[in-house]
Amino acid sequence: MTPLQKKLSAEQLDENLYREVVQMGLDYLQQVNQQPVFPSQESLHALTHFDIPLAPQPSAALDVVRELNQFGSAATVASAGGRYFGFVTGGALPAGLGAKLLGTFWDQGTAMQVMSPIAAKLERVVEGWLQKIFGLPESTVAGFVTGSSAANLCGLAAARYRLLKNQGWDVSLQGLRGSPPLKIVTGREAHSTILKALSVLGLGTDLIQFVECDEQGRIRPEAVPPPDAHTLLILQAGNVNSGAFDEFKRLCERAAAAGAWVHIDGAFGLWAAACQKLAHLTAGMEHAHSWAVDGHKTLNTPYDCGIVLCRDKQALTGALHMQAGYLVTGDQRDGMFFTPDMSRRARILELWAVMQSLGVTGIDELVSTLHERARQFADALSALPGLTVLNDVVFNQVVVAAETDDQTERVLRFVQEERVCWVGGSTWRGRKVIRISVCSWATTDEDVRLSAQSFSRAVQRSLQH
Ligand SMILES: *Cc1c(COP(=O)(O)O)cnc(C)c1O
């Protein structure tokens, strides 16, 4: 053993290291609902501590982690607490954290079954669970990726592969130069990651046929051009501002009859299908061909956890195929054929653990509670003078505005400065708005009440200026 190896192997089994880390994590969670939801100016300023050159020599692992905790922990956003409503950010359920912690020690690579039989097994099991809980076709396969950005990319790659293959063109071999044209149709309100995926896939964004949306951000079905066998229709379960859902039944059936491919971006909204009270929102989505959904938003797995689902296994694995002499394919499942990555961490452990710990009724209740809290938030804000809720709160998103853009921006700034909760801004139908996403299992009715009070003070302050 070299001296460095001696140091490292002593640290590998150093109980103090791991016990102290777990204690730091626990201390963090115990106070996360009391700390400012966004870091204070002082904590942000203290981050300059990290502006130093790389150390010339090794130092003790415990010291390094202590340093991270000392300067890092106060500069986190408190999304593990109950009052972070920014973007669409889930909390992390205990079973997920626990499985992630255990998986950290295992440190499995998941490219092939032979690299991690346990990860391959659970990917197979959870694939089946997702197919059932979302009511998707039995042929549906899943790829476990970082998030819906990657899931959209994979779903659209499968679409590109299949639509061109149907026209006698193998895009994996022949590329795009000289390929038959595709007709790409999506709503004006498509999420930016859809446009990014189309760019990355060489399909560009100039030729997209954008369909007008209604006042909730749903595609107007009558404005969708007639689909044909070259058509890729991209729909949405959960508009990132309003939470609105496209009308899947009519659109999917018409597209499927014409030989088109339908992809649904359901990053947070697809989970409505797993909730009895809200399943009407996704009715008909099972007629699509591919779906993107996150674990780390509505389901509250730890980051990062995205899933691509595809009814056409051959299209997905054809699009993501790779070969090399040293690869060993297993008899069950080799994750790398379902994702863009070769090496990947075993994020399936957390997804499995969260689903297993909630069960069918727990998932249902988690989703319906997010919806109820969003309704509570919307009611509380509507009662404040000058604030208007602009969307139908069908899921977990609330879009609210004051009378003028200027006042909306001031209210937003004052709420953010108070740090009782955190919400973000957006633009919606030409107006500045405040966007609230209730996405954490930890949010209680008291959290919503405290946050609405912060809004109330912000409105008062904005009227005084
Ligand atoms: C969050 C989101 C995405 C991107 O998902 P990531 O997990 O952040 O990569 C795509 N579409 C919608 C509708 C989203 O809300």
GROMACS .gro file of C-alpha atoms in nm, residues 41-443:
model
  403
   41GLN     CA    1  -2.698   3.770   0.211
   42GLU     CA    2  -2.436   3.674   0.471
   43SER     CA    3  -2.452   3.306   0.383
   44LEU     CA    4  -2.423   3.387   0.016
   45HIS     CA    5  -2.130   3.614   0.085
   46ALA     CA    6  -1.959   3.343   0.289
   47LEU     CA    7  -1.939   3.131  -0.029
   48THR     CA    8  -1.631   3.332  -0.125
   49HIS     CA    9  -1.462   3.089   0.117
   50PHE     CA   10  -1.451   2.846  -0.176
   51ASP     CA   11  -1.260   3.084  -0.404
   52ILE     CA   12  -0.924   2.925  -0.340
   53PRO     CA   13  -0.683   2.728  -0.560
   54LEU     CA   14  -0.682   2.350  -0.544
   55ALA     CA   15  -0.495   2.230  -0.235
   56PRO     CA   16  -0.139   2.120  -0.307
   57GLN     CA   17  -0.167   1.811  -0.085
   58PRO     CA   18  -0.428   1.563   0.042
   59SER     CA   19  -0.626   1.648   0.351
   60ALA     CA   20  -0.851   1.448   0.582
   61ALA     CA   21  -1.186   1.343   0.435
   62LEU     CA   22  -1.367   1.443   0.754
   63ASP     CA   23  -1.220   1.793   0.742
   64VAL     CA   24  -1.327   1.831   0.382
   65VAL     CA   25  -1.686   1.730   0.455
   66ARG     CA   26  -1.696   1.954   0.764
   67GLU     CA   27  -1.585   2.247   0.552
   68LEU     CA   28  -1.858   2.172   0.300
   69ASN     CA   29  -2.116   2.162   0.574
   70GLN     CA   30  -1.993   2.475   0.746
   71PHE     CA   31  -2.006   2.699   0.442
   72GLY     CA   32  -2.244   2.507   0.217
   73SER     CA   33  -2.540   2.417   0.429
   74ALA     CA   34  -2.652   2.776   0.495
   75ALA     CA   35  -2.630   2.855   0.124
   76THR     CA   36  -2.881   2.587   0.023
   77VAL     CA   37  -3.238   2.669  -0.074
   78ALA     CA   38  -3.471   2.503   0.175
   79SER     CA   39  -3.655   2.290  -0.079
   80ALA     CA   40  -3.653   2.006   0.177
   81GLY     CA   41  -3.887   2.215   0.390
   82GLY     CA   42  -4.251   2.297   0.329
   83ARG     CA   43  -4.240   2.651   0.188
   84TYR     CA   44  -4.032   2.633  -0.127
   85PHE     CA   45  -4.265   2.687  -0.424
   86GLY     CA   46  -4.010   2.782  -0.689
   87PHE     CA   47  -4.002   2.627  -1.037
   88VAL     CA   48  -4.150   2.279  -0.998
   89THR     CA   49  -3.938   2.141  -0.717
   90GLY     CA   50  -4.023   1.831  -0.517
   91GLY     CA   51  -3.900   1.748  -0.170
   92ALA     CA   52  -3.735   1.415  -0.091
   93LEU     CA   53  -3.925   1.141   0.087
   94PRO     CA   54  -3.746   0.957   0.370
   95ALA     CA   55  -3.747   0.616   0.200
   96GLY     CA   56  -3.585   0.780  -0.103
   97LEU     CA   57  -3.319   0.951   0.106
   98GLY     CA   58  -3.250   0.629   0.292
   99ALA     CA   59  -3.218   0.425  -0.027
  100LYS     CA   60  -3.000   0.693  -0.181
  101LEU     CA   61  -2.774   0.689   0.123
  102LEU     CA   62  -2.739   0.311   0.109
  103GLY     CA   63  -2.688   0.328  -0.266
  104THR     CA   64  -2.411   0.581  -0.206
  105PHE     CA   65  -2.215   0.311  -0.022
  106TRP     CA   66  -2.289   0.053  -0.290
  107ASP     CA   67  -2.183   0.300  -0.566
  108GLN     CA   68  -2.319   0.088  -0.849
  109GLY     CA   69  -2.271   0.159  -1.217
  110THR     CA   70  -2.577   0.053  -1.413
  111ALA     CA   71  -2.476   0.036  -1.778
  112MET     CA   72  -2.523  -0.340  -1.797
  113GLN     CA   73  -2.693  -0.607  -1.592
  114VAL     CA   74  -2.353  -0.764  -1.525
  115MET     CA   75  -2.237  -0.441  -1.361
  116SER     CA   76  -2.524  -0.436  -1.112
  117PRO     CA   77  -2.777  -0.719  -1.100
  118ILE     CA   78  -2.973  -0.542  -0.824
  119ALA     CA   79  -3.014  -0.222  -1.026
  120ALA     CA   80  -3.112  -0.418  -1.338
  121LYS     CA   81  -3.368  -0.613  -1.138
  122LEU     CA   82  -3.529  -0.306  -0.985
  123GLU     CA   83  -3.535  -0.122  -1.319
  124ARG     CA   84  -3.731  -0.413  -1.457
  125VAL     CA   85  -3.969  -0.424  -1.161
  126VAL     CA   86  -4.035  -0.049  -1.152
  127GLU     CA   87  -4.087  -0.042  -1.529
  128GLY     CA   88  -4.379  -0.278  -1.473
  129TRP     CA   89  -4.515  -0.075  -1.180
  130LEU     CA   90  -4.509   0.246  -1.385
  131GLN     CA   91  -4.680   0.080  -1.679
  132LYS     CA   92  -4.963  -0.031  -1.448
  133ILE     CA   93  -5.001   0.279  -1.234
  134PHE     CA   94  -5.016   0.506  -1.540
  135GLY     CA   95  -5.239   0.263  -1.731
  136LEU     CA   96  -5.001   0.240  -2.028
  137PRO     CA   97  -4.985  -0.037  -2.291
  138GLU     CA   98  -4.826  -0.363  -2.179
  139SER     CA   99  -4.543  -0.324  -2.430
  140THR     CA  100  -4.423  -0.008  -2.252
  141VAL     CA  101  -4.054   0.004  -2.154
  142ALA     CA  102  -3.876   0.258  -1.935
  143GLY     CA  103  -3.537   0.431  -1.935
  144PHE     CA  104  -3.416   0.582  -1.608
  145VAL     CA  105  -3.248   0.915  -1.676
  146THR     CA  106  -3.160   1.238  -1.499
  147GLY     CA  107  -3.486   1.423  -1.556
  148SER     CA  108  -3.752   1.510  -1.807
  149SER     CA  109  -3.505   1.704  -2.021
  150ALA     CA  110  -3.330   1.375  -2.094
  151ALA     CA  111  -3.659   1.184  -2.102
  152ASN     CA  112  -3.799   1.421  -2.365
  153LEU     CA  113  -3.479   1.382  -2.563
  154CYS     CA  114  -3.507   1.002  -2.555
  155GLY     CA  115  -3.879   0.996  -2.638
  156LEU     CA  116  -3.829   1.229  -2.932
  157ALA     CA  117  -3.526   1.027  -3.049
  158ALA     CA  118  -3.748   0.716  -3.051
  159ALA     CA  119  -4.012   0.910  -3.247
  160ARG     CA  120  -3.756   1.027  -3.501
  161TYR     CA  121  -3.623   0.673  -3.537
  162ARG     CA  122  -3.965   0.515  -3.589
  163LEU     CA  123  -4.118   0.778  -3.817
  164LEU     CA  124  -3.815   0.768  -4.048
  165LYS     CA  125  -3.785   0.389  -4.031
  166ASN     CA  126  -4.146   0.364  -4.143
  167GLN     CA  127  -4.041   0.557  -4.451
  168GLY     CA  128  -3.750   0.323  -4.524
  169TRP     CA  129  -3.482   0.538  -4.362
  170ASP     CA  130  -3.256   0.423  -4.076
  171VAL     CA  131  -3.154   0.744  -3.904
  172SER     CA  132  -2.909   0.563  -3.675
  173LEU     CA  133  -2.711   0.454  -3.983
  174GLN     CA  134  -2.794   0.714  -4.244
  175GLY     CA  135  -2.816   1.029  -4.034
  176LEU     CA  136  -3.043   1.314  -4.128
  177ARG     CA  137  -2.887   1.445  -4.449
  178GLY     CA  138  -3.128   1.362  -4.731
  179SER     CA  139  -3.377   1.198  -4.496
  180PRO     CA  140  -3.753   1.214  -4.561
  181PRO     CA  141  -3.910   1.520  -4.397
  182LEU     CA  142  -4.085   1.509  -4.061
  183LYS     CA  143  -4.376   1.732  -3.970
  184ILE     CA  144  -4.330   1.847  -3.611
  185VAL     CA  145  -4.635   1.986  -3.438
  186THR     CA  146  -4.656   2.119  -3.084
  187GLY     CA  147  -4.830   2.387  -2.881
  188ARG     CA  148  -4.708   2.745  -2.844
  189GLU     CA  149  -4.678   2.660  -2.474
  190ALA     CA  150  -4.443   2.362  -2.520
  191HIS     CA  151  -4.178   2.345  -2.248
  192SER     CA  152  -3.837   2.482  -2.344
  193THR     CA  153  -3.679   2.139  -2.299
  194ILE     CA  154  -3.889   2.013  -2.593
  195LEU     CA  155  -3.734   2.277  -2.816
  196LYS     CA  156  -3.391   2.197  -2.678
  197ALA     CA  157  -3.438   1.827  -2.749
  198LEU     CA  158  -3.552   1.896  -3.106
  199SER     CA  159  -3.244   2.115  -3.158
  200VAL     CA  160  -3.009   1.852  -3.021
  201LEU     CA  161  -3.171   1.587  -3.240
  202GLY     CA  162  -3.092   1.789  -3.553
  203LEU     CA  163  -3.460   1.855  -3.620
  204GLY     CA  164  -3.425   2.225  -3.544
  205THR     CA  165  -3.699   2.456  -3.427
  206ASP     CA  166  -3.760   2.671  -3.739
  207LEU     CA  167  -3.987   2.416  -3.902
  208ILE     CA  168  -4.201   2.339  -3.598
  209GLN     CA  169  -4.571   2.404  -3.662
  210PHE     CA  170  -4.681   2.576  -3.343
  211VAL     CA  171  -5.046   2.535  -3.254
  212GLU     CA  172  -5.227   2.818  -3.075
  213CYS     CA  173  -5.332   2.754  -2.715
  214ASP     CA  174  -5.635   2.859  -2.515
  215GLU     CA  175  -5.632   3.086  -2.210
  216GLN     CA  176  -5.517   2.797  -1.986
  217GLY     CA  177  -5.227   2.704  -2.213
  218ARG     CA  178  -5.392   2.398  -2.369
  219ILE     CA  179  -5.352   2.322  -2.738
  220ARG     CA  180  -5.667   2.413  -2.930
  221PRO     CA  181  -5.754   2.072  -3.080
  222GLU     CA  182  -5.929   2.224  -3.382
  223ALA     CA  183  -5.611   2.419  -3.467
  224VAL     CA  184  -5.395   2.105  -3.495
  225PRO     CA  185  -5.308   2.038  -3.860
  226PRO     CA  186  -5.426   1.698  -3.989
  227PRO     CA  187  -5.169   1.438  -3.883
  228ASP     CA  188  -5.006   1.198  -4.129
  229ALA     CA  189  -4.743   0.924  -4.116
  230HIS     CA  190  -4.463   1.185  -4.107
  231THR     CA  191  -4.609   1.369  -3.810
  232LEU     CA  192  -4.458   1.399  -3.464
  233LEU     CA  193  -4.718   1.554  -3.234
  234ILE     CA  194  -4.587   1.671  -2.897
  235LEU     CA  195  -4.842   1.725  -2.620
  236GLN     CA  196  -4.820   1.826  -2.257
  237ALA     CA  197  -4.950   1.691  -1.927
  238GLY     CA  198  -4.901   1.985  -1.693
  239ASN     CA  199  -4.820   2.328  -1.834
  240VAL     CA  200  -4.520   2.463  -1.645
  241ASN     CA  201  -4.707   2.782  -1.553
  242SER     CA  202  -5.073   2.690  -1.524
  243GLY     CA  203  -5.056   2.312  -1.478
  244ALA     CA  204  -5.306   2.267  -1.765
  245PHE     CA  205  -5.335   1.941  -1.957
  246ASP     CA  206  -5.386   1.901  -2.333
  247GLU     CA  207  -5.689   1.710  -2.453
  248PHE     CA  208  -5.527   1.373  -2.506
  249LYS     CA  209  -5.810   1.146  -2.606
  250ARG     CA  210  -5.917   1.322  -2.923
  251LEU     CA  211  -5.566   1.427  -3.026
  252CYS     CA  212  -5.399   1.091  -2.963
  253GLU     CA  213  -5.665   0.885  -3.133
  254ARG     CA  214  -5.664   1.100  -3.444
  255ALA     CA  215  -5.284   1.094  -3.461
  256ALA     CA  216  -5.258   0.720  -3.402
  257ALA     CA  217  -5.512   0.651  -3.679
  258ALA     CA  218  -5.294   0.849  -3.921
  259GLY     CA  219  -4.973   0.666  -3.828
  260ALA     CA  220  -4.828   0.967  -3.649
  261TRP     CA  221  -4.623   0.951  -3.328
  262VAL     CA  222  -4.744   1.127  -3.014
  263HIS     CA  223  -4.502   1.221  -2.736
  264ILE     CA  224  -4.632   1.358  -2.406
  265ASP     CA  225  -4.420   1.578  -2.182
  266GLY     CA  226  -4.566   1.492  -1.843
  267ALA     CA  227  -4.272   1.595  -1.626
  268PHE     CA  228  -4.487   1.659  -1.321
  269GLY     CA  229  -4.842   1.618  -1.455
  270LEU     CA  230  -4.831   1.254  -1.561
  271TRP     CA  231  -4.875   1.160  -1.194
  272ALA     CA  232  -5.236   1.281  -1.216
  273ALA     CA  233  -5.300   0.942  -1.377
  274ALA     CA  234  -5.205   0.775  -1.047
  275CYS     CA  235  -5.462   0.974  -0.850
  276GLN     CA  236  -5.829   0.879  -0.871
  277LYS     CA  237  -5.960   1.232  -0.822
  278LEU     CA  238  -5.732   1.378  -1.089
  279ALA     CA  239  -5.705   1.095  -1.342
  280HIS     CA  240  -5.962   1.266  -1.564
  281LEU     CA  241  -5.686   1.513  -1.655
  282THR     CA  242  -5.481   1.248  -1.834
  283ALA     CA  243  -5.770   1.053  -1.990
  284GLY     CA  244  -5.665   0.911  -2.326
  285MET     CA  245  -5.291   0.963  -2.274
  286GLU     CA  246  -5.236   0.589  -2.301
  287HIS     CA  247  -5.287   0.622  -2.676
  288ALA     CA  248  -4.959   0.814  -2.710
  289HIS     CA  249  -4.628   0.646  -2.801
  290SER     CA  250  -4.382   0.798  -2.558
  291TRP     CA  251  -4.400   0.987  -2.230
  292ALA     CA  252  -4.155   1.183  -2.017
  293VAL     CA  253  -4.204   1.205  -1.641
  294ASP     CA  254  -3.999   1.298  -1.337
  295GLY     CA  255  -3.966   1.124  -1.004
  296HIS     CA  256  -3.804   1.429  -0.843
  297LYS     CA  257  -4.103   1.659  -0.888
  298THR     CA  258  -4.451   1.528  -0.798
  299LEU     CA  259  -4.338   1.191  -0.662
  300ASN     CA  260  -4.078   1.350  -0.432
  301THR     CA  261  -3.786   1.119  -0.495
  302PRO     CA  262  -3.448   1.281  -0.432
  303TYR     CA  263  -3.273   1.436  -0.733
  304ASP     CA  264  -3.207   1.329  -0.998
  305CYS     CA  265  -3.475   1.102  -1.128
  306GLY     CA  266  -3.643   1.117  -1.469
  307ILE     CA  267  -3.812   0.845  -1.670
  308VAL     CA  268  -3.875   0.796  -2.040
  309LEU     CA  269  -4.158   0.557  -2.115
  310CYS     CA  270  -4.207   0.417  -2.463
  311ARG     CA  271  -4.461   0.170  -2.601
  312ASP     CA  272  -4.226   0.081  -2.887
  313LYS     CA  273  -3.920  -0.084  -2.731
  314GLN     CA  274  -3.752  -0.133  -3.065
  315ALA     CA  275  -3.779   0.238  -3.148
  316LEU     CA  276  -3.627   0.344  -2.815
  317THR     CA  277  -3.343   0.094  -2.815
  318GLY     CA  278  -3.290   0.146  -3.189
  319ALA     CA  279  -3.249   0.518  -3.130
  320LEU     CA  280  -3.013   0.474  -2.835
  321HIS     CA  281  -2.822   0.174  -2.962
  322MET     CA  282  -2.451   0.118  -2.920
  323GLN     CA  283  -2.210  -0.168  -2.972
  324ALA     CA  284  -1.856  -0.254  -2.864
  325GLY     CA  285  -1.659  -0.573  -2.838
  326TYR     CA  286  -1.631  -0.568  -2.459
  327LEU     CA  287  -1.999  -0.520  -2.383
  328VAL     CA  288  -2.185  -0.805  -2.220
  329THR     CA  289  -2.558  -0.815  -2.271
  330GLY     CA  290  -2.762  -0.978  -1.997
  331ASP     CA  291  -3.072  -1.191  -2.025
  332GLN     CA  292  -3.281  -0.935  -1.836
  333ARG     CA  293  -3.205  -0.574  -1.890
  334ASP     CA  294  -2.907  -0.360  -1.980
  335GLY     CA  295  -2.988  -0.004  -1.880
  336MET     CA  296  -2.762   0.161  -2.135
  337PHE     CA  297  -2.984   0.057  -2.425
  338PHE     CA  298  -3.272   0.259  -2.278
  339THR     CA  299  -3.082   0.582  -2.201
  340PRO     CA  300  -2.822   0.808  -2.364
  341ASP     CA  301  -2.569   0.718  -2.093
  342MET     CA  302  -2.343   0.427  -2.045
  343SER     CA  303  -2.233   0.489  -1.686
  344ARG     CA  304  -2.519   0.601  -1.467
  345ARG     CA  305  -2.572   0.597  -1.094
  346ALA     CA  306  -2.838   0.357  -0.966
  347ARG     CA  307  -3.114   0.615  -0.925
  348ILE     CA  308  -3.362   0.334  -0.956
  349LEU     CA  309  -3.297   0.251  -0.588
  350GLU     CA  310  -3.466   0.571  -0.475
  351LEU     CA  311  -3.752   0.545  -0.720
  352TRP     CA  312  -3.818   0.187  -0.613
  353ALA     CA  313  -3.798   0.279  -0.243
  354VAL     CA  314  -4.032   0.577  -0.272
  355MET     CA  315  -4.292   0.380  -0.469
  356GLN     CA  316  -4.262   0.081  -0.239
  357SER     CA  317  -4.298   0.297   0.072
  358LEU     CA  318  -4.601   0.491  -0.053
  359GLY     CA  319  -4.786   0.213  -0.227
  360VAL     CA  320  -5.080   0.279  -0.456
  361THR     CA  321  -5.288   0.467  -0.200
  362GLY     CA  322  -4.993   0.669  -0.073
  363ILE     CA  323  -4.910   0.792  -0.424
  364ASP     CA  324  -5.275   0.880  -0.479
  365GLU     CA  325  -5.288   1.077  -0.155
  366LEU     CA  326  -4.955   1.252  -0.213
  367VAL     CA  327  -5.077   1.384  -0.549
  368SER     CA  328  -5.424   1.486  -0.433
  369THR     CA  329  -5.278   1.666  -0.130
  370LEU     CA  330  -5.052   1.876  -0.354
  371HIS     CA  331  -5.362   1.972  -0.549
  372GLU     CA  332  -5.556   2.062  -0.235
  373ARG     CA  333  -5.275   2.280  -0.100
  374ALA     CA  334  -5.253   2.459  -0.434
  375ARG     CA  335  -5.628   2.527  -0.415
  376GLN     CA  336  -5.585   2.656  -0.060
  377PHE     CA  337  -5.303   2.886  -0.176
  378ALA     CA  338  -5.512   3.016  -0.465
  379ASP     CA  339  -5.809   3.087  -0.237
  380ALA     CA  340  -5.592   3.269   0.016
  381LEU     CA  341  -5.429   3.486  -0.252
  382SER     CA  342  -5.757   3.565  -0.428
  383ALA     CA  343  -5.876   3.710  -0.098
  384LEU     CA  344  -5.593   3.968  -0.096
  385PRO     CA  345  -5.676   4.309  -0.242
  386GLY     CA  346  -5.539   4.358  -0.593
  387LEU     CA  347  -5.418   4.000  -0.650
  388THR     CA  348  -5.587   3.782  -0.912
  389VAL     CA  349  -5.537   3.412  -0.974
  390LEU     CA  350  -5.519   3.380  -1.352
  391ASN     CA  351  -5.540   3.003  -1.401
  392ASP     CA  352  -5.784   2.725  -1.322
  393VAL     CA  353  -5.598   2.541  -1.047
  394VAL     CA  354  -5.651   2.194  -1.194
  395PHE     CA  355  -5.330   2.049  -1.052
  396ASN     CA  356  -5.050   2.197  -0.836
  397GLN     CA  357  -4.969   2.525  -1.013
  398VAL     CA  358  -5.102   2.871  -0.928
  399VAL     CA  359  -5.045   3.177  -1.147
  400VAL     CA  360  -5.115   3.506  -0.976
  401ALA     CA  361  -5.072   3.872  -1.070
  402ALA     CA  362  -5.129   4.217  -0.923
  403GLU     CA  363  -5.303   4.491  -1.120
  404THR     CA  364  -4.995   4.607  -1.310
  405ASP     CA  365  -4.672   4.437  -1.415
  406ASP     CA  366  -4.484   4.683  -1.203
  407GLN     CA  367  -4.682   4.600  -0.892
  408THR     CA  368  -4.654   4.226  -0.959
  409GLU     CA  369  -4.277   4.260  -0.974
  410ARG     CA  370  -4.271   4.451  -0.647
  411VAL     CA  371  -4.489   4.194  -0.469
  412LEU     CA  372  -4.264   3.918  -0.600
  413ARG     CA  373  -3.952   4.100  -0.482
  414PHE     CA  374  -4.092   4.165  -0.135
  415VAL     CA  375  -4.200   3.803  -0.093
  416GLN     CA  376  -3.857   3.686  -0.202
  417GLU     CA  377  -3.685   3.931   0.031
  418GLU     CA  378  -3.884   3.812   0.331
  419ARG     CA  379  -3.767   3.453   0.275
  420VAL     CA  380  -4.066   3.301   0.455
  421CYS     CA  381  -4.135   3.118   0.132
  422TRP     CA  382  -3.987   3.128  -0.215
  423VAL     CA  383  -4.183   3.173  -0.537
  424GLY     CA  384  -4.062   3.264  -0.883
  425GLY     CA  385  -4.172   3.498  -1.158
  426SER     CA  386  -4.280   3.420  -1.510
  427THR     CA  387  -4.465   3.574  -1.800
  428TRP     CA  388  -4.808   3.446  -1.888
  429ARG     CA  389  -5.018   3.563  -2.179
  430GLY     CA  390  -4.819   3.884  -2.206
  431ARG     CA  391  -4.824   3.968  -1.835
  432LYS     CA  392  -4.571   3.946  -1.556
  433VAL     CA  393  -4.692   3.686  -1.310
  434ILE     CA  394  -4.592   3.508  -0.993
  435ARG     CA  395  -4.581   3.134  -1.029
  436ILE     CA  396  -4.643   2.905  -0.735
  437SER     CA  397  -4.578   2.534  -0.754
  438VAL     CA  398  -4.691   2.318  -0.465
  439CYS     CA  399  -4.476   2.014  -0.517
  440SER     CA  400  -4.340   1.900  -0.182
  441TRP     CA  401  -4.485   1.624   0.036
  442ALA     CA  402  -4.378   1.839   0.335
  443THR     CA  403  -4.605   2.136   0.264
   0.00000   0.00000   0.00000
